[in-house]
GROMACS .gro file of C-alpha atoms in nm:
model
  404
    1MET     CA    1  -0.492  -7.441  -6.945
    2PRO     CA    2  -0.190  -7.680  -6.956
    3PRO     CA    3   0.147  -7.506  -7.006
    4SER     CA    4   0.217  -7.717  -7.313
    5LEU     CA    5  -0.097  -7.587  -7.485
    6ARG     CA    6  -0.011  -7.227  -7.394
    7THR     CA    7   0.332  -7.281  -7.549
    8ARG     CA    8   0.183  -7.409  -7.873
    9LEU     CA    9  -0.054  -7.115  -7.887
   10ARG     CA   10   0.223  -6.856  -7.845
   11PRO     CA   11   0.466  -6.899  -8.134
   12LEU     CA   12   0.823  -6.785  -8.126
   13LEU     CA   13   0.885  -6.567  -7.826
   14VAL     CA   14   1.192  -6.353  -7.815
   15LEU     CA   15   1.444  -6.528  -7.586
   16ALA     CA   16   1.504  -6.252  -7.335
   17ALA     CA   17   1.765  -6.443  -7.142
   18THR     CA   18   1.992  -6.481  -7.444
   19GLY     CA   19   1.901  -6.174  -7.642
   20LEU     CA   20   1.844  -6.386  -7.952
   21PHE     CA   21   1.617  -6.281  -8.235
   22LEU     CA   22   1.379  -6.545  -8.364
   23PRO     CA   23   1.180  -6.519  -8.688
   24PHE     CA   24   0.803  -6.537  -8.687
   25LEU     CA   25   0.655  -6.814  -8.896
   26PRO     CA   26   0.475  -6.683  -9.207
   27ALA     CA   27   0.103  -6.726  -9.216
   28ALA     CA   28  -0.169  -6.623  -9.455
   29PRO     CA   29  -0.340  -6.301  -9.342
   30ALA     CA   30  -0.694  -6.346  -9.218
   31ARG     CA   31  -0.976  -6.099  -9.200
   32ALA     CA   32  -1.127  -6.094  -8.855
   33GLN     CA   33  -1.496  -6.087  -8.773
   34THR     CA   34  -1.648  -5.754  -8.878
   35PRO     CA   35  -1.891  -5.565  -8.652
   36SER     CA   36  -2.152  -5.337  -8.801
   37ALA     CA   37  -2.022  -5.004  -8.930
   38ALA     CA   38  -2.161  -4.681  -9.069
   39PRO     CA   39  -2.107  -4.593  -9.438
   40GLY     CA   40  -1.751  -4.468  -9.481
   41LEU     CA   41  -1.630  -4.663  -9.179
   42GLU     CA   42  -1.481  -5.013  -9.194
   43GLN     CA   43  -1.442  -5.210  -8.870
   44GLN     CA   44  -1.323  -5.553  -8.769
   45VAL     CA   45  -1.245  -5.737  -8.448
   46LEU     CA   46  -0.869  -5.774  -8.414
   47PHE     CA   47  -0.814  -5.923  -8.066
   48LYS     CA   48  -1.074  -6.133  -7.885
   49ALA     CA   49  -1.041  -6.423  -7.643
   50ALA     CA   50  -1.277  -6.642  -7.846
   51GLN     CA   51  -1.065  -6.607  -8.162
   52ASP     CA   52  -0.718  -6.594  -8.000
   53PRO     CA   53  -0.695  -6.898  -7.768
   54GLY     CA   54  -0.461  -6.890  -7.471
   55TYR     CA   55  -0.592  -6.560  -7.334
   56ALA     CA   56  -0.885  -6.465  -7.116
   57CYS     CA   57  -0.890  -6.099  -7.220
   58PHE     CA   58  -0.717  -5.840  -7.437
   59ARG     CA   59  -0.671  -5.478  -7.336
   60ILE     CA   60  -0.456  -5.165  -7.383
   61PRO     CA   61  -0.421  -5.118  -7.761
   62ALA     CA   62  -0.139  -4.928  -7.933
   63VAL     CA   63  -0.062  -4.900  -8.305
   64VAL     CA   64   0.204  -4.749  -8.533
   65ARG     CA   65   0.287  -4.744  -8.905
   66THR     CA   66   0.643  -4.841  -8.994
   67THR     CA   67   0.860  -4.674  -9.256
   68ASP     CA   68   0.770  -4.961  -9.492
   69GLY     CA   69   0.400  -4.894  -9.442
   70THR     CA   70   0.326  -5.194  -9.218
   71LEU     CA   71   0.076  -5.146  -8.937
   72LEU     CA   72   0.178  -5.294  -8.602
   73ALA     CA   73  -0.109  -5.342  -8.355
   74PHE     CA   74  -0.004  -5.413  -7.996
   75ALA     CA   75  -0.215  -5.518  -7.699
   76GLU     CA   76  -0.192  -5.676  -7.358
   77GLY     CA   77  -0.279  -6.044  -7.376
   78ARG     CA   78  -0.416  -6.121  -7.029
   79VAL     CA   79  -0.380  -6.491  -6.956
   80LEU     CA   80  -0.575  -6.563  -6.637
   81ASN     CA   81  -0.839  -6.292  -6.622
   82CYS     CA   82  -0.900  -5.931  -6.722
   83GLY     CA   83  -0.723  -5.788  -6.415
   84ASP     CA   84  -0.450  -5.525  -6.452
   85ALA     CA   85  -0.177  -5.703  -6.257
   86ALA     CA   86  -0.192  -6.074  -6.338
   87ASP     CA   87  -0.003  -6.286  -6.595
   88ILE     CA   88   0.010  -6.051  -6.896
   89ASP     CA   89   0.200  -6.070  -7.227
   90ILE     CA   90   0.253  -5.798  -7.486
   91VAL     CA   91   0.120  -5.934  -7.814
   92LEU     CA   92   0.127  -5.812  -8.173
   93LYS     CA   93  -0.054  -5.847  -8.506
   94ARG     CA   94   0.081  -5.706  -8.836
   95SER     CA   95  -0.091  -5.576  -9.147
   96THR     CA   96   0.084  -5.507  -9.477
   97ASP     CA   97  -0.225  -5.382  -9.662
   98GLY     CA   98  -0.328  -5.080  -9.461
   99GLY     CA   99  -0.526  -5.267  -9.198
  100ARG     CA  100  -0.759  -5.456  -9.432
  101THR     CA  101  -0.618  -5.794  -9.329
  102TRP     CA  102  -0.396  -5.898  -9.040
  103GLY     CA  103  -0.150  -6.177  -8.970
  104PRO     CA  104  -0.157  -6.410  -8.669
  105LEU     CA  105  -0.092  -6.316  -8.308
  106HIS     CA  106   0.267  -6.321  -8.187
  107VAL     CA  107   0.411  -6.263  -7.841
  108VAL     CA  108   0.662  -5.979  -7.821
  109SER     CA  109   0.721  -5.993  -7.444
  110GLU     CA  110   0.598  -6.283  -7.231
  111GLY     CA  111   0.500  -6.209  -6.873
  112ALA     CA  112   0.558  -6.570  -6.761
  113GLY     CA  113   0.344  -6.507  -6.455
  114ASP     CA  114   0.427  -6.138  -6.422
  115THR     CA  115   0.274  -5.830  -6.585
  116HIS     CA  116   0.437  -5.703  -6.905
  117GLY     CA  117   0.215  -5.424  -7.030
  118ASN     CA  118   0.150  -5.062  -7.121
  119PRO     CA  119   0.287  -5.084  -7.477
  120ALA     CA  120   0.412  -4.748  -7.606
  121PRO     CA  121   0.563  -4.782  -7.956
  122VAL     CA  122   0.740  -4.512  -8.154
  123VAL     CA  123   0.892  -4.533  -8.504
  124ASP     CA  124   1.226  -4.369  -8.587
  125ARG     CA  125   1.173  -4.246  -8.944
  126ASP     CA  126   1.547  -4.190  -8.990
  127THR     CA  127   1.660  -4.544  -8.910
  128GLY     CA  128   1.339  -4.744  -8.960
  129ARG     CA  129   1.375  -4.892  -8.612
  130ILE     CA  130   1.057  -4.947  -8.413
  131TRP     CA  131   1.095  -4.890  -8.040
  132LEU     CA  132   0.854  -5.038  -7.787
  133ALA     CA  133   0.852  -4.903  -7.432
  134GLU     CA  134   0.667  -5.113  -7.174
  135THR     CA  135   0.625  -5.150  -6.799
  136TYR     CA  136   0.668  -5.458  -6.577
  137ASN     CA  137   0.550  -5.553  -6.230
  138THR     CA  138   0.520  -5.869  -6.023
  139GLY     CA  139   0.211  -6.061  -6.129
  140ARG     CA  140  -0.083  -6.180  -5.922
  141THR     CA  141  -0.308  -6.480  -5.970
  142ASP     CA  142  -0.631  -6.300  -5.879
  143GLY     CA  143  -0.802  -6.010  -6.055
  144ALA     CA  144  -0.689  -5.741  -5.810
  145GLY     CA  145  -0.466  -5.448  -5.898
  146CYS     CA  146  -0.100  -5.401  -5.816
  147ARG     CA  147  -0.045  -5.357  -5.442
  148VAL     CA  148   0.065  -5.002  -5.347
  149PRO     CA  149   0.351  -4.922  -5.364
  150CYS     CA  150   0.364  -5.105  -5.696
  151ASP     CA  151   0.702  -5.237  -5.815
  152ARG     CA  152   0.668  -5.099  -6.169
  153THR     CA  153   0.977  -5.067  -6.390
  154PRO     CA  154   1.016  -4.940  -6.750
  155HIS     CA  155   1.171  -5.154  -7.022
  156LEU     CA  156   1.247  -5.115  -7.393
  157GLN     CA  157   1.261  -5.342  -7.698
  158TYR     CA  158   1.319  -5.274  -8.067
  159SER     CA  159   1.269  -5.425  -8.410
  160ASP     CA  160   1.477  -5.359  -8.720
  161ASP     CA  161   1.274  -5.578  -8.957
  162ASP     CA  162   0.930  -5.419  -8.963
  163GLY     CA  163   0.812  -5.593  -8.647
  164GLU     CA  164   0.901  -5.948  -8.758
  165THR     CA  165   1.146  -6.001  -8.472
  166TRP     CA  166   1.223  -5.814  -8.151
  167SER     CA  167   1.525  -5.760  -7.932
  168ALA     CA  168   1.544  -5.879  -7.574
  169PRO     CA  169   1.393  -5.624  -7.330
  170ARG     CA  170   1.630  -5.373  -7.173
  171ASP     CA  171   1.564  -5.227  -6.829
  172LEU     CA  172   1.536  -4.848  -6.860
  173SER     CA  173   1.523  -4.784  -6.485
  174PRO     CA  174   1.875  -4.634  -6.463
  175GLU     CA  175   1.779  -4.371  -6.721
  176ILE     CA  176   1.416  -4.276  -6.655
  177LEU     CA  177   1.321  -4.408  -6.311
  178PRO     CA  178   1.448  -4.173  -6.036
  179ALA     CA  179   1.447  -4.297  -5.676
  180ASP     CA  180   1.139  -4.099  -5.570
  181TRP     CA  181   0.923  -4.235  -5.855
  182ASN     CA  182   0.890  -4.544  -5.644
  183SER     CA  183   0.529  -4.658  -5.681
  184TRP     CA  184   0.307  -4.657  -5.988
  185TYR     CA  185   0.491  -4.612  -6.320
  186ALA     CA  186   0.328  -4.628  -6.662
  187THR     CA  187   0.466  -4.592  -7.013
  188GLY     CA  188   0.203  -4.454  -7.252
  189PRO     CA  189   0.003  -4.659  -7.323
  190VAL     CA  190  -0.019  -4.508  -7.673
  191HIS     CA  191   0.221  -4.435  -7.958
  192GLY     CA  192   0.500  -4.182  -7.907
  193VAL     CA  193   0.619  -3.925  -8.162
  194GLN     CA  194   0.934  -3.832  -8.350
  195LEU     CA  195   0.963  -3.457  -8.391
  196THR     CA  196   1.002  -3.318  -8.743
  197HIS     CA  197   1.046  -2.941  -8.701
  198GLY     CA  198   1.330  -2.709  -8.599
  199ARG     CA  199   1.625  -2.776  -8.374
  200TYR     CA  200   1.462  -3.080  -8.213
  201ALA     CA  201   1.384  -3.262  -8.538
  202GLY     CA  202   1.456  -3.634  -8.501
  203ARG     CA  203   1.398  -3.643  -8.125
  204LEU     CA  204   1.187  -3.934  -7.996
  205VAL     CA  205   0.930  -3.846  -7.729
  206LEU     CA  206   0.716  -4.074  -7.510
  207GLY     CA  207   0.475  -3.999  -7.225
  208VAL     CA  208   0.489  -4.154  -6.876
  209ASN     CA  209   0.305  -4.101  -6.548
  210THR     CA  210   0.433  -4.202  -6.206
  211GLU     CA  211   0.373  -4.173  -5.832
  212THR     CA  212   0.586  -4.107  -5.524
  213TRP     CA  213   0.543  -4.318  -5.207
  214ASP     CA  214   0.677  -4.188  -4.874
  215GLY     CA  215   0.660  -4.519  -4.690
  216THR     CA  216   0.301  -4.477  -4.576
  217ARG     CA  217   0.106  -4.325  -4.866
  218VAL     CA  218   0.124  -4.177  -5.216
  219THR     CA  219   0.230  -3.813  -5.183
  220ALA     CA  220   0.263  -3.695  -5.544
  221ASN     CA  221   0.173  -3.771  -5.904
  222HIS     CA  222   0.410  -3.690  -6.190
  223ALA     CA  223   0.311  -3.650  -6.556
  224ALA     CA  224   0.627  -3.649  -6.766
  225LEU     CA  225   0.785  -3.685  -7.107
  226VAL     CA  226   1.094  -3.895  -7.175
  227VAL     CA  227   1.311  -3.813  -7.477
  228SER     CA  228   1.596  -3.955  -7.683
  229ASP     CA  229   1.829  -3.756  -7.909
  230ASP     CA  230   2.039  -4.050  -8.031
  231HIS     CA  231   1.772  -4.260  -8.205
  232GLY     CA  232   1.673  -4.448  -7.891
  233GLY     CA  233   2.020  -4.536  -7.767
  234HIS     CA  234   1.978  -4.332  -7.448
  235TRP     CA  235   1.675  -4.175  -7.281
  236ARG     CA  236   1.627  -3.901  -7.024
  237ILE     CA  237   1.341  -3.741  -6.834
  238GLY     CA  238   1.219  -3.419  -6.990
  239ALA     CA  239   0.912  -3.207  -6.915
  240THR     CA  240   0.758  -3.296  -6.578
  241ASP     CA  241   0.446  -3.166  -6.404
  242THR     CA  242   0.412  -3.273  -6.040
  243TRP     CA  243   0.088  -3.252  -5.842
  244PRO     CA  244   0.095  -3.312  -5.465
  245VAL     CA  245  -0.152  -3.542  -5.293
  246ALA     CA  246  -0.278  -3.409  -4.960
  247ALA     CA  247  -0.269  -3.614  -4.641
  248ASP     CA  248  -0.641  -3.682  -4.674
  249GLY     CA  249  -0.584  -3.824  -5.024
  250THR     CA  250  -0.732  -3.532  -5.218
  251PHE     CA  251  -0.563  -3.348  -5.505
  252ARG     CA  252  -0.661  -3.100  -5.774
  253GLN     CA  253  -0.542  -3.290  -6.079
  254LYS     CA  254  -0.373  -3.620  -6.156
  255PRO     CA  255  -0.287  -3.619  -6.528
  256SER     CA  256  -0.201  -3.967  -6.650
  257GLU     CA  257  -0.184  -4.187  -6.962
  258LEU     CA  258  -0.045  -3.910  -7.181
  259THR     CA  259  -0.099  -3.893  -7.558
  260LEU     CA  260   0.118  -3.663  -7.770
  261ALA     CA  261   0.100  -3.480  -8.101
  262GLU     CA  262   0.347  -3.247  -8.269
  263ARG     CA  263   0.165  -2.934  -8.377
  264ALA     CA  264   0.227  -2.754  -8.707
  265ASP     CA  265   0.462  -2.506  -8.536
  266GLY     CA  266   0.678  -2.786  -8.388
  267SER     CA  267   0.545  -2.758  -8.032
  268VAL     CA  268   0.420  -3.071  -7.856
  269LEU     CA  269   0.061  -3.092  -7.734
  270VAL     CA  270   0.009  -3.337  -7.447
  271SER     CA  271  -0.339  -3.461  -7.355
  272GLY     CA  272  -0.398  -3.664  -7.040
  273ARG     CA  273  -0.657  -3.865  -6.856
  274GLU     CA  274  -0.780  -3.683  -6.547
  275GLN     CA  275  -0.787  -3.935  -6.263
  276ASP     CA  276  -0.972  -3.889  -5.932
  277GLY     CA  277  -0.901  -3.518  -5.881
  278THR     CA  278  -1.147  -3.234  -5.841
  279ASP     CA  279  -1.151  -3.163  -6.218
  280LEU     CA  280  -1.317  -3.488  -6.320
  281GLY     CA  281  -1.519  -3.551  -6.632
  282HIS     CA  282  -1.294  -3.404  -6.900
  283ARG     CA  283  -0.942  -3.405  -7.043
  284THR     CA  284  -0.638  -3.224  -6.906
  285GLN     CA  285  -0.372  -3.071  -7.131
  286ALA     CA  286  -0.023  -2.915  -7.142
  287VAL     CA  287   0.220  -2.787  -7.408
  288SER     CA  288   0.596  -2.806  -7.459
  289ARG     CA  289   0.771  -2.557  -7.690
  290ASP     CA  290   1.124  -2.692  -7.644
  291GLY     CA  291   1.091  -3.042  -7.784
  292GLY     CA  292   0.958  -3.201  -7.467
  293THR     CA  293   1.227  -3.063  -7.234
  294SER     CA  294   0.981  -2.857  -7.028
  295PHE     CA  295   0.615  -2.759  -7.017
  296THR     CA  296   0.509  -2.399  -7.069
  297GLY     CA  297   0.283  -2.433  -6.766
  298PRO     CA  298   0.101  -2.695  -6.557
  299PHE     CA  299  -0.165  -2.921  -6.699
  300ARG     CA  300  -0.503  -2.752  -6.713
  301ALA     CA  301  -0.847  -2.902  -6.740
  302LEU     CA  302  -1.064  -2.842  -7.046
  303PRO     CA  303  -1.421  -2.814  -6.913
  304ASP     CA  304  -1.578  -2.833  -7.260
  305LEU     CA  305  -1.392  -3.152  -7.355
  306TYR     CA  306  -1.557  -3.401  -7.128
  307THR     CA  307  -1.483  -3.773  -7.113
  308PRO     CA  308  -1.500  -4.047  -6.852
  309GLN     CA  309  -1.181  -4.142  -6.665
  310VAL     CA  310  -1.009  -4.320  -6.951
  311GLN     CA  311  -0.704  -4.312  -7.173
  312GLY     CA  312  -0.738  -4.136  -7.511
  313SER     CA  313  -0.530  -4.087  -7.824
  314MET     CA  314  -0.437  -3.795  -8.050
  315LEU     CA  315  -0.319  -3.770  -8.411
  316ARG     CA  316  -0.240  -3.471  -8.632
  317LEU     CA  317  -0.401  -3.480  -8.976
  318GLY     CA  318  -0.269  -3.176  -9.163
  319ASP     CA  319  -0.404  -2.868  -8.984
  320ARG     CA  320  -0.653  -3.080  -8.791
  321LEU     CA  321  -0.592  -3.258  -8.462
  322LEU     CA  322  -0.797  -3.569  -8.384
  323LEU     CA  323  -0.878  -3.700  -8.038
  324ALA     CA  324  -1.030  -4.045  -7.989
  325CYS     CA  325  -1.201  -4.126  -7.658
  326PRO     CA  326  -1.548  -4.215  -7.528
  327GLY     CA  327  -1.797  -3.928  -7.533
  328ASP     CA  328  -2.001  -4.025  -7.227
  329PRO     CA  329  -1.871  -3.825  -6.927
  330ASP     CA  330  -1.961  -4.092  -6.672
  331ARG     CA  331  -1.916  -4.430  -6.837
  332ARG     CA  332  -1.686  -4.583  -7.094
  333ARG     CA  333  -1.910  -4.591  -7.398
  334THR     CA  334  -1.972  -4.416  -7.732
  335MET     CA  335  -1.626  -4.406  -7.890
  336MET     CA  336  -1.595  -4.075  -8.069
  337ILE     CA  337  -1.350  -3.873  -8.280
  338ARG     CA  338  -1.336  -3.503  -8.190
  339SER     CA  339  -1.138  -3.240  -8.378
  340SER     CA  340  -0.940  -2.925  -8.309
  341TYR     CA  341  -0.843  -2.672  -8.577
  342ASP     CA  342  -0.635  -2.443  -8.359
  343GLY     CA  343  -0.367  -2.674  -8.221
  344GLY     CA  344  -0.577  -2.805  -7.933
  345ARG     CA  345  -0.675  -2.471  -7.783
  346THR     CA  346  -1.039  -2.556  -7.851
  347TRP     CA  347  -1.208  -2.884  -7.942
  348ASP     CA  348  -1.536  -2.990  -8.094
  349GLY     CA  349  -1.795  -3.081  -7.833
  350VAL     CA  350  -1.984  -3.408  -7.834
  351ASP     CA  351  -2.248  -3.250  -8.057
  352ARG     CA  352  -1.984  -3.212  -8.332
  353GLY     CA  353  -1.785  -3.529  -8.271
  354THR     CA  354  -1.807  -3.825  -8.507
  355VAL     CA  355  -1.935  -4.144  -8.343
  356VAL     CA  356  -1.742  -4.463  -8.418
  357THR     CA  357  -1.971  -4.681  -8.206
  358THR     CA  358  -2.238  -4.638  -7.940
  359ASP     CA  359  -2.116  -4.959  -7.775
  360TRP     CA  360  -1.917  -4.968  -7.455
  361SER     CA  361  -1.565  -4.852  -7.540
  362GLY     CA  362  -1.242  -4.769  -7.363
  363TYR     CA  363  -0.873  -4.730  -7.449
  364SER     CA  364  -0.763  -4.645  -7.804
  365ASP     CA  365  -0.484  -4.542  -8.038
  366LEU     CA  366  -0.491  -4.355  -8.369
  367VAL     CA  367  -0.257  -4.412  -8.665
  368ARG     CA  368  -0.207  -4.248  -9.004
  369VAL     CA  369  -0.270  -4.524  -9.261
  370GLY     CA  370  -0.246  -4.314  -9.579
  371SER     CA  371  -0.260  -3.956  -9.697
  372THR     CA  372  -0.626  -3.923  -9.599
  373THR     CA  373  -0.694  -4.257  -9.427
  374VAL     CA  374  -0.683  -4.301  -9.050
  375GLY     CA  375  -0.689  -4.616  -8.839
  376LEU     CA  376  -0.833  -4.646  -8.489
  377LEU     CA  377  -0.747  -4.941  -8.263
  378TYR     CA  378  -0.984  -4.941  -7.968
  379GLU     CA  379  -1.145  -5.144  -7.692
  380GLY     CA  380  -1.514  -5.209  -7.749
  381GLY     CA  381  -1.801  -5.442  -7.680
  382ALA     CA  382  -2.176  -5.474  -7.677
  383VAL     CA  383  -2.170  -5.581  -7.311
  384ASP     CA  384  -1.834  -5.457  -7.178
  385ALA     CA  385  -1.562  -5.231  -7.318
  386ARG     CA  386  -1.315  -5.510  -7.250
  387ASP     CA  387  -1.492  -5.763  -7.473
  388GLU     CA  388  -1.262  -5.715  -7.771
  389ILE     CA  389  -1.017  -5.483  -7.947
  390ARG     CA  390  -1.136  -5.354  -8.283
  391PHE     CA  391  -0.963  -5.185  -8.575
  392ALA     CA  392  -1.155  -4.917  -8.765
  393ARG     CA  393  -1.055  -4.746  -9.092
  394PHE     CA  394  -1.198  -4.417  -9.212
  395THR     CA  395  -1.108  -4.115  -9.422
  396GLU     CA  396  -1.116  -3.749  -9.327
  397ASP     CA  397  -1.425  -3.711  -9.546
  398TRP     CA  398  -1.612  -3.943  -9.307
  399LEU     CA  399  -1.551  -3.710  -9.013
  400ALA     CA  400  -1.793  -3.431  -8.929
  401LEU     CA  401  -1.730  -3.112  -9.121
  402ARG     CA  402  -1.575  -2.813  -8.950
  403ARG     CA  403  -1.833  -2.583  -8.798
  404ALA     CA  404  -1.869  -2.263  -9.001
   0.00000   0.00000   0.00000
């Protein structure tokens, strides 16, 4: 595609070199194509190459609700192909009516040949500022992954006008990238949380996962939280769980792509993707009782909560915790909402989960839309989980009832 056409199709980038804010042009909201849905569930296609020209593929959804009630849906807009390490932009669509209609696509961070991805937004309810953590690496022109060791670095942007405009990205490496986290580094990708209880109320918390490279191979995986106590002005590394990788490449667990929820007692539940270890086929989980400063113990696998190797998302809905992820243990399909009523100690099995779709499905993020309404932004497709990114709306009444 000619560069001039790509420019026309990507309105109003933030000028990172100058730090200027540029306004987005207003446009009439449009309802996207709607896939079939069960009674009580509304769904529509939000990002898809065929309806958003200039991109070959969209992946890695994340969504938050601002203090003004606007929904901000982020994704990776992959320009050349669906590979993880090519020319990738972070893109955004906004909804001011609870996800019923959405405005046009805008670019928040342009890769310009490199990879700008792993969106991890968090809303500061005290200031109204929306923070967006993200990770960069040198781009490729083929569909292959980032060469190990991967030159991944964390960055941060913010918006003070409900997602209309965004600051220039700021490199967070001096604050949350120690020297030995020198290979893979990933922010989120999923929304972060602001704590509301006790002495840590107001703290912003995001999840990251990283790897250590010794010059010849990856020797350790780190699942960690990063926190800010000054409304996003400064960040530091908090709770960290490190798992060594043996010389033969084997390891017990490799928790990654962390999703967080503040429990009713103020503790933080952290749920992770289990990647390539000996505890495959289900989620792995840890808890912090000091606002994300430390974990009470290492991540542990939940044998009854099985999923494929995939990112998932959590949301607290009153006394109920929701987890969105595919329910097939081997393949990315059958997006499902499962519930916990005891702070994540136990979860509904697949027999009690509520099915969103039986299609292929992958990454997701959950958002509170209203007092009883929940939104789910997720990858789905009839042929491939990467076909499109959909937005689903449902109420708690639509979910399966609690087992007696």
